[in-house]
mmCIF file of C-alpha atoms in Angstrom:
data_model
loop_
_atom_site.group_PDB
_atom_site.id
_atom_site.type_symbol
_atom_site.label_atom_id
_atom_site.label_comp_id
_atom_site.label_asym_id
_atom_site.label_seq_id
_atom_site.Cartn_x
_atom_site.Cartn_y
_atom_site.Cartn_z
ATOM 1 C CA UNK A 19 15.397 -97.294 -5.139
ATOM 2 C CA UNK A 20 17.761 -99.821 -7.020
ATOM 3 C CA UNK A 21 17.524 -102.909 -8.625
ATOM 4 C CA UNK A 22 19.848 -105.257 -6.748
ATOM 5 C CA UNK A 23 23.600 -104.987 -7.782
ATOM 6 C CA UNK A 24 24.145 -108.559 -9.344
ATOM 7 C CA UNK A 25 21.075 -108.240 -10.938
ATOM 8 C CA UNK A 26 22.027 -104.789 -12.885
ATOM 9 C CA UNK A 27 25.681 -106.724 -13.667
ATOM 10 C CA UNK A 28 23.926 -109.623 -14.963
ATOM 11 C CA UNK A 29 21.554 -107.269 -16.821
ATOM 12 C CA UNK A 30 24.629 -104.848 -18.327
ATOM 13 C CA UNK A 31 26.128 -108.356 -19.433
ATOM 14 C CA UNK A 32 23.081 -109.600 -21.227
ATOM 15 C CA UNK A 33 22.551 -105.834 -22.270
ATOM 16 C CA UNK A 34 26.797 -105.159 -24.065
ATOM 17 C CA UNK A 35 26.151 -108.017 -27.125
ATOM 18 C CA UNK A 36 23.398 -105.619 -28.514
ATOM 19 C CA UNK A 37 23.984 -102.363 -30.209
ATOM 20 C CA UNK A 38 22.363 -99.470 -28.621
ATOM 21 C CA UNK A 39 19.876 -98.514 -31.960
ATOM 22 C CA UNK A 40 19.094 -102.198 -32.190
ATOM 23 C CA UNK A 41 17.925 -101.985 -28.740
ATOM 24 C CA UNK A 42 15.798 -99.170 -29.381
ATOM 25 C CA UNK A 43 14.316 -100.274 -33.160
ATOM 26 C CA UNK A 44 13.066 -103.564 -30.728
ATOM 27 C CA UNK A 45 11.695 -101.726 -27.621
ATOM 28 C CA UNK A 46 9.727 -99.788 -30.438
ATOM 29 C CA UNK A 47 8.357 -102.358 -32.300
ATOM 30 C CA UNK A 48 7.232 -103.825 -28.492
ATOM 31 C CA UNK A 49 5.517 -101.348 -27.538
ATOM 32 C CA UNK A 50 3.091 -100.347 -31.098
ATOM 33 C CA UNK A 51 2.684 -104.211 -30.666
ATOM 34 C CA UNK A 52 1.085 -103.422 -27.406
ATOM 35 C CA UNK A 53 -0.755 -100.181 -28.546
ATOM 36 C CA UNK A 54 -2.512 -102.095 -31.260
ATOM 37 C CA UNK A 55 -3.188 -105.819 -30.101
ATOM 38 C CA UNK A 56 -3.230 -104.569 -26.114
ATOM 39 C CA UNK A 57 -5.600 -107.602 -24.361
ATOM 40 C CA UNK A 58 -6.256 -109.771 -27.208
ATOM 41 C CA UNK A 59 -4.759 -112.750 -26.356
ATOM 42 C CA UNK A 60 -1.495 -112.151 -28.700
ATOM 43 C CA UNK A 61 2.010 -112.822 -27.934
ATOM 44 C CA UNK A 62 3.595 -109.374 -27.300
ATOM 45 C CA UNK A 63 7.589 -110.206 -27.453
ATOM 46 C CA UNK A 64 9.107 -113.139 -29.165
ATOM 47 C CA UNK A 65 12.523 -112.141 -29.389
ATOM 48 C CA UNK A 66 15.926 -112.128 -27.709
ATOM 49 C CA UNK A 67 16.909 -108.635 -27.923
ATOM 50 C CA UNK A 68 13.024 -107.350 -27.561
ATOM 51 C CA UNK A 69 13.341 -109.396 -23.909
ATOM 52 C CA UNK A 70 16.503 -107.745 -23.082
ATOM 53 C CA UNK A 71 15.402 -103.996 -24.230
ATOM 54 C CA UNK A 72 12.065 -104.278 -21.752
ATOM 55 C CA UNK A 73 14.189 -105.961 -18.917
ATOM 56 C CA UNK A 74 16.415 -102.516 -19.205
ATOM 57 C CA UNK A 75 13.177 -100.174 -19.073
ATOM 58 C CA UNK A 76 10.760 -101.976 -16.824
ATOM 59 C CA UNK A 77 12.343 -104.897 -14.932
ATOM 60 C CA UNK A 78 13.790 -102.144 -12.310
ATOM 61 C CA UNK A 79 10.320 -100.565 -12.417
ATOM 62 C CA UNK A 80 8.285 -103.839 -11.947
ATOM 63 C CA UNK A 81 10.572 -104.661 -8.645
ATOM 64 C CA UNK A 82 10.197 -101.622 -7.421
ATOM 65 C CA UNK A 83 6.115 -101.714 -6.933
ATOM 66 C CA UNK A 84 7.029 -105.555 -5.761
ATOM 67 C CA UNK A 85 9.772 -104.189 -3.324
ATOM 68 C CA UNK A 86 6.979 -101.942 -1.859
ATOM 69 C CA UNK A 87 4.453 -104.356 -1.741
ATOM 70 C CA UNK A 88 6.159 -107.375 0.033
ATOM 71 C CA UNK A 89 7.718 -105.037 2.682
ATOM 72 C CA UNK A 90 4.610 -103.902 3.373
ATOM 73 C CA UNK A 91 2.310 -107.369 3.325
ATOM 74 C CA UNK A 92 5.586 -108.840 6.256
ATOM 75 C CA UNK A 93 4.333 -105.785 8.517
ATOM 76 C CA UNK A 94 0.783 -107.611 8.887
ATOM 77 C CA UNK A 95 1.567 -111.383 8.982
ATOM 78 C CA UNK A 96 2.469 -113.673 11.817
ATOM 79 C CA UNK A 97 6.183 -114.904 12.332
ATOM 80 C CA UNK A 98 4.945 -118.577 11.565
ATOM 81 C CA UNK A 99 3.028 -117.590 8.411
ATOM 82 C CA UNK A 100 5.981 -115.814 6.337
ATOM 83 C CA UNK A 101 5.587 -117.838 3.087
ATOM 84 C CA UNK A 102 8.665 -120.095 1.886
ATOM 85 C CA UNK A 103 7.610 -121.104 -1.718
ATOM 86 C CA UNK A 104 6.195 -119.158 -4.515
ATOM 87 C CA UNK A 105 4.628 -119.222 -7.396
ATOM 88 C CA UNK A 106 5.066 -115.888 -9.980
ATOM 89 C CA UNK A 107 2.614 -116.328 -13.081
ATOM 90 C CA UNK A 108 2.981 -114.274 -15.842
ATOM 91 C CA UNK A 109 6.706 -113.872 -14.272
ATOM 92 C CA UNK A 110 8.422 -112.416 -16.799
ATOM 93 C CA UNK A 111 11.775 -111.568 -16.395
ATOM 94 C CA UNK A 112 11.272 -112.329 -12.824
ATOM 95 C CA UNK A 113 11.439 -108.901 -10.718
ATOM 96 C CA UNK A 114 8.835 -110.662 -8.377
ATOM 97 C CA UNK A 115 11.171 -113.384 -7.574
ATOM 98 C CA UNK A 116 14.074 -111.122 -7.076
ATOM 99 C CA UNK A 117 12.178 -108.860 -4.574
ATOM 100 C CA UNK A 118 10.711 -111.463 -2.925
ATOM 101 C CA UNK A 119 14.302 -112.813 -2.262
ATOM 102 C CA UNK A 120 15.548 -109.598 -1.260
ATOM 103 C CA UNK A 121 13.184 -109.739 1.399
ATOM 104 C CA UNK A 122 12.187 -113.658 2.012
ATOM 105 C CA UNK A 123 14.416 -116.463 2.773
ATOM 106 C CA UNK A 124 12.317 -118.081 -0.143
ATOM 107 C CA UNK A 125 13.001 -122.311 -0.119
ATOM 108 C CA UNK A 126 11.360 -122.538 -3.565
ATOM 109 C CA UNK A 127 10.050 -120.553 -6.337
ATOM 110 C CA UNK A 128 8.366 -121.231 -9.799
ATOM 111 C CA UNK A 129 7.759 -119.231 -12.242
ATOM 112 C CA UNK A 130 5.095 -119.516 -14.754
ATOM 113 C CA UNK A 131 5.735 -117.663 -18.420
ATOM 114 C CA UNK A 132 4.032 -117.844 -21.850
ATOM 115 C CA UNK A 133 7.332 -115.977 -23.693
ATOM 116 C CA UNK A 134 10.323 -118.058 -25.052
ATOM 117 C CA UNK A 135 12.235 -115.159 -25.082
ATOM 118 C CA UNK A 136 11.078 -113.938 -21.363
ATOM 119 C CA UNK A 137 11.777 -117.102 -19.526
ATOM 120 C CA UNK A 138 15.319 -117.175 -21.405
ATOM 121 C CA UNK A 139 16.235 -113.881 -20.195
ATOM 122 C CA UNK A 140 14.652 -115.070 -16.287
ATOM 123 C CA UNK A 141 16.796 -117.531 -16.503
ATOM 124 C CA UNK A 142 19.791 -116.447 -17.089
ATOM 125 C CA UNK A 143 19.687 -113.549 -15.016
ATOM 126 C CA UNK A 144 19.132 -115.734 -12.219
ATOM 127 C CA UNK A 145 21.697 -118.401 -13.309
ATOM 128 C CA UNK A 146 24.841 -115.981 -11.145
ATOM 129 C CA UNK A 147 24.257 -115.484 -7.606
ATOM 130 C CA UNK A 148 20.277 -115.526 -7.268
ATOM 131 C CA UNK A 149 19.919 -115.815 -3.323
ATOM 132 C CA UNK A 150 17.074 -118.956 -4.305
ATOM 133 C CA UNK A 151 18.755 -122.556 -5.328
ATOM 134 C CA UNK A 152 15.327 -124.219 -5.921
ATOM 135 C CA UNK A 153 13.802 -121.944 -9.130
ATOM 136 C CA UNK A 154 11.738 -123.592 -11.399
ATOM 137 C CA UNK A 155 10.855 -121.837 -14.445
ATOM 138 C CA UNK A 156 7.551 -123.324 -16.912
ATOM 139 C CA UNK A 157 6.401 -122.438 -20.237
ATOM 140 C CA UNK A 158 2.502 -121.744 -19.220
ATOM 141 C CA UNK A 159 -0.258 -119.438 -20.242
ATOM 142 C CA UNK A 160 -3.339 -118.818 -17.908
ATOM 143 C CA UNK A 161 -5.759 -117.911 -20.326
ATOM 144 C CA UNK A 162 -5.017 -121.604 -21.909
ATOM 145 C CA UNK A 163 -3.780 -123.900 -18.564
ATOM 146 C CA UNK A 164 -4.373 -124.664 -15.350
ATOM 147 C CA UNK A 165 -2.069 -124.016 -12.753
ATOM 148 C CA UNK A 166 -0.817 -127.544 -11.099
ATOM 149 C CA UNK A 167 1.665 -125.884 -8.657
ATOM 150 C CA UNK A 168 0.283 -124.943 -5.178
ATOM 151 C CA UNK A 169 2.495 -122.422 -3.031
ATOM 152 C CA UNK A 170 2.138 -120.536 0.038
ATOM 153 C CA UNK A 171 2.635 -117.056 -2.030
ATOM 154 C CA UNK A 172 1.304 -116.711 -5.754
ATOM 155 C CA UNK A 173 2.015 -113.539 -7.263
ATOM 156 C CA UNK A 174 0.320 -111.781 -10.367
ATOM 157 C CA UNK A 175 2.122 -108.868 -11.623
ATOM 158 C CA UNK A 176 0.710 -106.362 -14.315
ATOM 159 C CA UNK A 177 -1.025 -109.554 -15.759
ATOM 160 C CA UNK A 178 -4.779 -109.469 -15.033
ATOM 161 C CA UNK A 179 -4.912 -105.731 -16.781
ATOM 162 C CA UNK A 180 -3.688 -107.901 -20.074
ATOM 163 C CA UNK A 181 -6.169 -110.983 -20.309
ATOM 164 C CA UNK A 182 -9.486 -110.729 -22.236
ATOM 165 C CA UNK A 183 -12.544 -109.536 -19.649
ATOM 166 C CA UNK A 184 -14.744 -112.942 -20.176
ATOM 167 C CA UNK A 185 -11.654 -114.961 -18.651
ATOM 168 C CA UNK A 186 -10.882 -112.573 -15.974
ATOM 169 C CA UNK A 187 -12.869 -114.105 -13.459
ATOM 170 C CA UNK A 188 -12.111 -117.871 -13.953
ATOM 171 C CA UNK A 189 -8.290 -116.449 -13.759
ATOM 172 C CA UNK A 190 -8.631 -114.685 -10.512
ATOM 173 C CA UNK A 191 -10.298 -118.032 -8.938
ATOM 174 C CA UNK A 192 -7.481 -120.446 -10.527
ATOM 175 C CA UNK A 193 -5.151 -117.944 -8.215
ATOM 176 C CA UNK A 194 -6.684 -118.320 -5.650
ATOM 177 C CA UNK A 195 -6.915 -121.955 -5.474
ATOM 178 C CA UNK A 196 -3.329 -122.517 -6.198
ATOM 179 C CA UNK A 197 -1.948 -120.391 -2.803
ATOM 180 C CA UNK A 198 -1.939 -122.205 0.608
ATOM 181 C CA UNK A 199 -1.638 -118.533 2.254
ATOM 182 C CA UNK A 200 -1.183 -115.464 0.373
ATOM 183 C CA UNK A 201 -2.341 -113.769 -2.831
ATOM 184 C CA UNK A 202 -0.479 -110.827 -4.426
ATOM 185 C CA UNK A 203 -1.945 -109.097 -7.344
ATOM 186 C CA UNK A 204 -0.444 -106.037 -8.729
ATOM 187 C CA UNK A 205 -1.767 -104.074 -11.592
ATOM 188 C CA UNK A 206 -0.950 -100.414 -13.150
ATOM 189 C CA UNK A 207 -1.739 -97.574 -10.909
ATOM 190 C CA UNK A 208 -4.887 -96.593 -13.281
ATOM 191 C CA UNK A 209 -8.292 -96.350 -13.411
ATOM 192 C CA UNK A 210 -8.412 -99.583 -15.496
ATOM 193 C CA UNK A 211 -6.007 -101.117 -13.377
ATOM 194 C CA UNK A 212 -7.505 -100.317 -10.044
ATOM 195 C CA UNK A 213 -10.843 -101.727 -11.408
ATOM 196 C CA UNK A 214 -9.262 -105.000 -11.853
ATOM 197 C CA UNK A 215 -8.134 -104.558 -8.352
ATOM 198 C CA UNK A 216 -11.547 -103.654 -7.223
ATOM 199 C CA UNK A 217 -12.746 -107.165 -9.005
ATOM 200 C CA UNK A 218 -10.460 -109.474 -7.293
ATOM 201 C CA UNK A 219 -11.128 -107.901 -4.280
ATOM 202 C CA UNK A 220 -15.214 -108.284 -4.482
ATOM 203 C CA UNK A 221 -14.950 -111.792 -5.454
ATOM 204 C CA UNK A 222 -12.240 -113.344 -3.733
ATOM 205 C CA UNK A 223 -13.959 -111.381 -0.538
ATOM 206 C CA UNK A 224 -17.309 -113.457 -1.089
ATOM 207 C CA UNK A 225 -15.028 -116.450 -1.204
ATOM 208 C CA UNK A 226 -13.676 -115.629 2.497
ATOM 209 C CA UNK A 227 -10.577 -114.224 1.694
ATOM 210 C CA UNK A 228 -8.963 -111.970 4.528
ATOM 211 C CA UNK A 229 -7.392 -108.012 3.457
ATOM 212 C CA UNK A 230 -3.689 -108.220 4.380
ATOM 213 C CA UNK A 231 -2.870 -105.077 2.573
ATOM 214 C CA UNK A 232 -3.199 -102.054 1.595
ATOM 215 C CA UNK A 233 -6.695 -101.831 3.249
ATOM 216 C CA UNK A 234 -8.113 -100.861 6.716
ATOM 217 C CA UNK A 235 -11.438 -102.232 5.517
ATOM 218 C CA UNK A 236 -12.991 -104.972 3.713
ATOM 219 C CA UNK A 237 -15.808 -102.147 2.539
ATOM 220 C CA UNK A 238 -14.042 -100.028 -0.620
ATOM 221 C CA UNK A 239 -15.584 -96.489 -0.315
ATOM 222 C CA UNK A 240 -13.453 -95.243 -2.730
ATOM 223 C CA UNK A 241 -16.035 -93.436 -5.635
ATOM 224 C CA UNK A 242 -15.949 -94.658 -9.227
ATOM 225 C CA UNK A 243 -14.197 -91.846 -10.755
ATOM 226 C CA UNK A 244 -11.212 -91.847 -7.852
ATOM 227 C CA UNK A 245 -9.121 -94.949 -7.945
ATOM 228 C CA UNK A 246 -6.062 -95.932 -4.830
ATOM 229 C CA UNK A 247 -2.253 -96.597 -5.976
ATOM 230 C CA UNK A 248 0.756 -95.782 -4.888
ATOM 231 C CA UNK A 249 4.397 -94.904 -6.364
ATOM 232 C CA UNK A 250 7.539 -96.062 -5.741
ATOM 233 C CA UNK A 251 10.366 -94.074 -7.167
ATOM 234 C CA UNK A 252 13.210 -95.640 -8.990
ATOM 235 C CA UNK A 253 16.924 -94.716 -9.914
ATOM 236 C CA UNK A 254 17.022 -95.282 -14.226
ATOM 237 C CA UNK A 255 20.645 -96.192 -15.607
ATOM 238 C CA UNK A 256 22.343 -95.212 -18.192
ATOM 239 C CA UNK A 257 20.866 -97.874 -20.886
ATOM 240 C CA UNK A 258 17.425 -96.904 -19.255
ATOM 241 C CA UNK A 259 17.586 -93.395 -20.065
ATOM 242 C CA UNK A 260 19.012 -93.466 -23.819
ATOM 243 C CA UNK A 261 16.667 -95.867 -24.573
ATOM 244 C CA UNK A 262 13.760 -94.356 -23.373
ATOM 245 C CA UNK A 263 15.541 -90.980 -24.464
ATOM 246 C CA UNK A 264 15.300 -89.094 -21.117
ATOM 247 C CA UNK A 265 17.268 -87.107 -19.343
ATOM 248 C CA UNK A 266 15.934 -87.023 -15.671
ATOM 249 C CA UNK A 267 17.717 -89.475 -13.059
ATOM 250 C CA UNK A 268 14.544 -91.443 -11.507
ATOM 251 C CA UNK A 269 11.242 -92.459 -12.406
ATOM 252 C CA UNK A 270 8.167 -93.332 -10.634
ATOM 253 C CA UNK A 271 6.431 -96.270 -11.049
ATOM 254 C CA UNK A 272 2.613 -96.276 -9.991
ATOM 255 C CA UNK A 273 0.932 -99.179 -9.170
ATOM 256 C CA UNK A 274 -2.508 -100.311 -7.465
ATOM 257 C CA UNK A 275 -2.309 -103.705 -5.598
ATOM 258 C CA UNK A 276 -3.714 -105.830 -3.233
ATOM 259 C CA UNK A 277 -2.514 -108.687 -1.035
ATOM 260 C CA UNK A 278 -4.853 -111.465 0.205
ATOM 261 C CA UNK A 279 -4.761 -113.998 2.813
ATOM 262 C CA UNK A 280 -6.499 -117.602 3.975
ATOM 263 C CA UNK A 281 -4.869 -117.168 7.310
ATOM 264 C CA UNK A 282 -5.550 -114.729 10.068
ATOM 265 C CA UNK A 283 -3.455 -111.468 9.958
ATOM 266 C CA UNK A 284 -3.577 -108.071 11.331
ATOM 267 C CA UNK A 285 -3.951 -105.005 8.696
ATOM 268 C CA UNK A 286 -3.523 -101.029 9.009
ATOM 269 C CA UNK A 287 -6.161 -98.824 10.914
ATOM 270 C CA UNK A 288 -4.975 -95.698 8.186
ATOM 271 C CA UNK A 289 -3.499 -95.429 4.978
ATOM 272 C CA UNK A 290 -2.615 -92.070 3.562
ATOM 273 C CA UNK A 291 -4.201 -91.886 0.176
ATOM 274 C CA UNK A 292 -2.544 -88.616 -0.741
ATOM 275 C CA UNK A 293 0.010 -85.881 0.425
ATOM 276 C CA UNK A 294 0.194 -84.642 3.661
ATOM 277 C CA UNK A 295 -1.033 -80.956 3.571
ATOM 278 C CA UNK A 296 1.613 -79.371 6.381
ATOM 279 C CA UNK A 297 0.266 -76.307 7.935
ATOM 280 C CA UNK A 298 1.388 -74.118 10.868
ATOM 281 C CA UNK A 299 0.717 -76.222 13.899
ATOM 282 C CA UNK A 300 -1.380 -78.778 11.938
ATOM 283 C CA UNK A 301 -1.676 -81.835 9.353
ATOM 284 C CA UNK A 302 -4.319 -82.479 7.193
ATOM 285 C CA UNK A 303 -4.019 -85.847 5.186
ATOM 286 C CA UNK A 304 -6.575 -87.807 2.761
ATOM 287 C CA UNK A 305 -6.580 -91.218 4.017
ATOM 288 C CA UNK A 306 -8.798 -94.724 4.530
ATOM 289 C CA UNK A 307 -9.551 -95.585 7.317
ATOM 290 C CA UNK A 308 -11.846 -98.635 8.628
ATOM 291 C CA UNK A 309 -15.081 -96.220 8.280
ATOM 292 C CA UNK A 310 -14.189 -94.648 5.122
ATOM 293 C CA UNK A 311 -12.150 -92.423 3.328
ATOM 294 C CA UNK A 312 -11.915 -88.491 3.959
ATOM 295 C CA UNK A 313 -9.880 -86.018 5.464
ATOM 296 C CA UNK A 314 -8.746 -85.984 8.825
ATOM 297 C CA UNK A 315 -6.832 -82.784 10.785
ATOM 298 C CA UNK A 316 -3.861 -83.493 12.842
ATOM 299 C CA UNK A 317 -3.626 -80.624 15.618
ATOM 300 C CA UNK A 318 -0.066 -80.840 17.728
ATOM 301 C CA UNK A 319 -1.861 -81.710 20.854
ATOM 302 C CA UNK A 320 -3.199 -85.090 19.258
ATOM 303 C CA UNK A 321 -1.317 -87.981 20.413
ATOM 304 C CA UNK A 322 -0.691 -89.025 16.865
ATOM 305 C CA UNK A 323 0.714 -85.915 15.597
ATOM 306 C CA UNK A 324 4.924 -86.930 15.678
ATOM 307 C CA UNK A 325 3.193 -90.238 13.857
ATOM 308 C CA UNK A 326 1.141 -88.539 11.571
ATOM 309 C CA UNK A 327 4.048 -85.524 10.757
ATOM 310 C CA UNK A 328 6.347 -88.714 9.454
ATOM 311 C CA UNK A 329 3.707 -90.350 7.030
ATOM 312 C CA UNK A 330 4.078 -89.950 3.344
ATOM 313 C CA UNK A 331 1.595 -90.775 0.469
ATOM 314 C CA UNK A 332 0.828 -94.540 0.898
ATOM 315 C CA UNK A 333 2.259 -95.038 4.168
ATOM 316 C CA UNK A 334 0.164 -96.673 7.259
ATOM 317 C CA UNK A 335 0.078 -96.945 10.870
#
């Protein structure tokens, strides 16, 4: 997978008035600025250049997971229900807003950032030929303000995984009261990241939330020492590999997620948690199911087998 065209131009335009070892020097001091103050509440990136170096490593990786995760929530959701506004907090860059887009025929969008230097670059990048002409963006941080905006779709991207664990909770609330239909969080595809995952999902449950995706169940059997994500694989670029100083063509991003509704929708009865194990006249595949997760054995006389022969790693029927 690929960014989308005019957003790599825009990208390589913002990237050319930076030399390449300035580039680096900044997506180095960004990231032992995350090693060392990681969830404490401290601004991460305050710069110009530091915004454009992380856009070049991790917007295309970022709108990938979102990519997978939006195609995925439209397979479950009525016609009439397709959201038309949204609301991206902790955007970033905005790779939410540009997947969405790519997908959506969004009527509105706002996006809610605490960096200077972030929102800039968001902005810009969507100032040529962004498909949305009603994009708001707001200086806001969630661990200090309330959200005032109320949209059909609010997103949270890699953001819960970097607040403080004694706000988590209020956070996960003030998202859900500020959609009208749908809740998106995304986190890293981790242990730590999947736990966050498992906490929205036990208390926005007990609030009456519906399971649009990726679940067959409301019940999470997965043990505490497994954890569910998924990967999306995604083609780097030239800038992407010297400054992350690698050689090989792609990467893949992994990602845990879940999508949330207040209106009715349909959801998966199987998701293949891992590979497919292809035998001679057989399939066996790890997947959840609405009892459970385990292995199940796909034998060429089963109905499902043509289905079940297609499926990859995190795909559903």
């Amino acid at each position: 997978m690929e960014i989308p065209s005019v957003l790599r131009s825009n990208l390589c335009t913002l990237t050319e008035k930076y030399k390449l070892s300035d580039l680096k020097l900044a997506l180095n001091n960004i990231t032992t600025r995350y090693m060392d103050e990681y969830r404490d509440g401290s601004s991460l990136l305050n710069k110009d250049i530091e915004a454009v170096s992380y856009a070049n490593v991790r917007m295309a990786a970022t709108y990938a997971a979102l990519y997978h995760v939006f195609s995925d929530m439209l397979k479950y959701i009525n016609e009439e229900d397709i959201p038309r506004s949204m609301l991206d907090v902790g955007a970033g860059t905005g790779s939410a807003s540009w997947a969405a887009c790519e997908l959506i025929n969004m009527n509105e969008i706002v996006c809610l950032e605490r960096e200077d230097a972030m929102m800039n670059l968001g902005k810009e990048l969507m100032s040529k030929d962004f498909s949305c002409d009603n994009v708001k963006w707001e200086k806001f941080d969630i661990s200090k303000n309330k959200i005032a905006n109320k949209k059909d779709l609010v997103v949270a991207s890699y953001m819960i995984n970097e607040l403080n664990d004694d706000i988590k909770e209020d956070v996960i609330n003030e998202l859900w009261n500020s959609t009208n239909k749908f809740l998106v969080i995304v986190e890293p595809g981790t242990m730590m990241g999947f736990n966050n995952i498992k906490k929205v999902r036990k208390i926005l449950l007990d609030k009456g939330a519906n399971i649009v995706s990726p679940c067959p169940s409301c019940d999470c059997k997965i043990s505490d020492d497994d954890w569910c994500h998924f990967t999306q694989r995604i083609a780097r670029t030239k800038i992407h590999k010297e400054l992350k100083e690698g050689d090989v063509p792609y990467e893949d991003e992994k990602f845990s997620y879940i999508v949330l509704s207040k209106v009715k929708t349909d959801n998966c009865n199987l998701r293949v948690m891992r590979h497919p194990q292809i035998e001679q006249g057989k399939i066996t595949i790890t997947c959840c199911t609405k009892d459970g997760v385990g292995e199940k054995v796909f034998r060429k006389k089963d109905d499902d087998y043509k289905t079940i022969k297609k499926l990859n790693c995190g795909d559903s029927i």
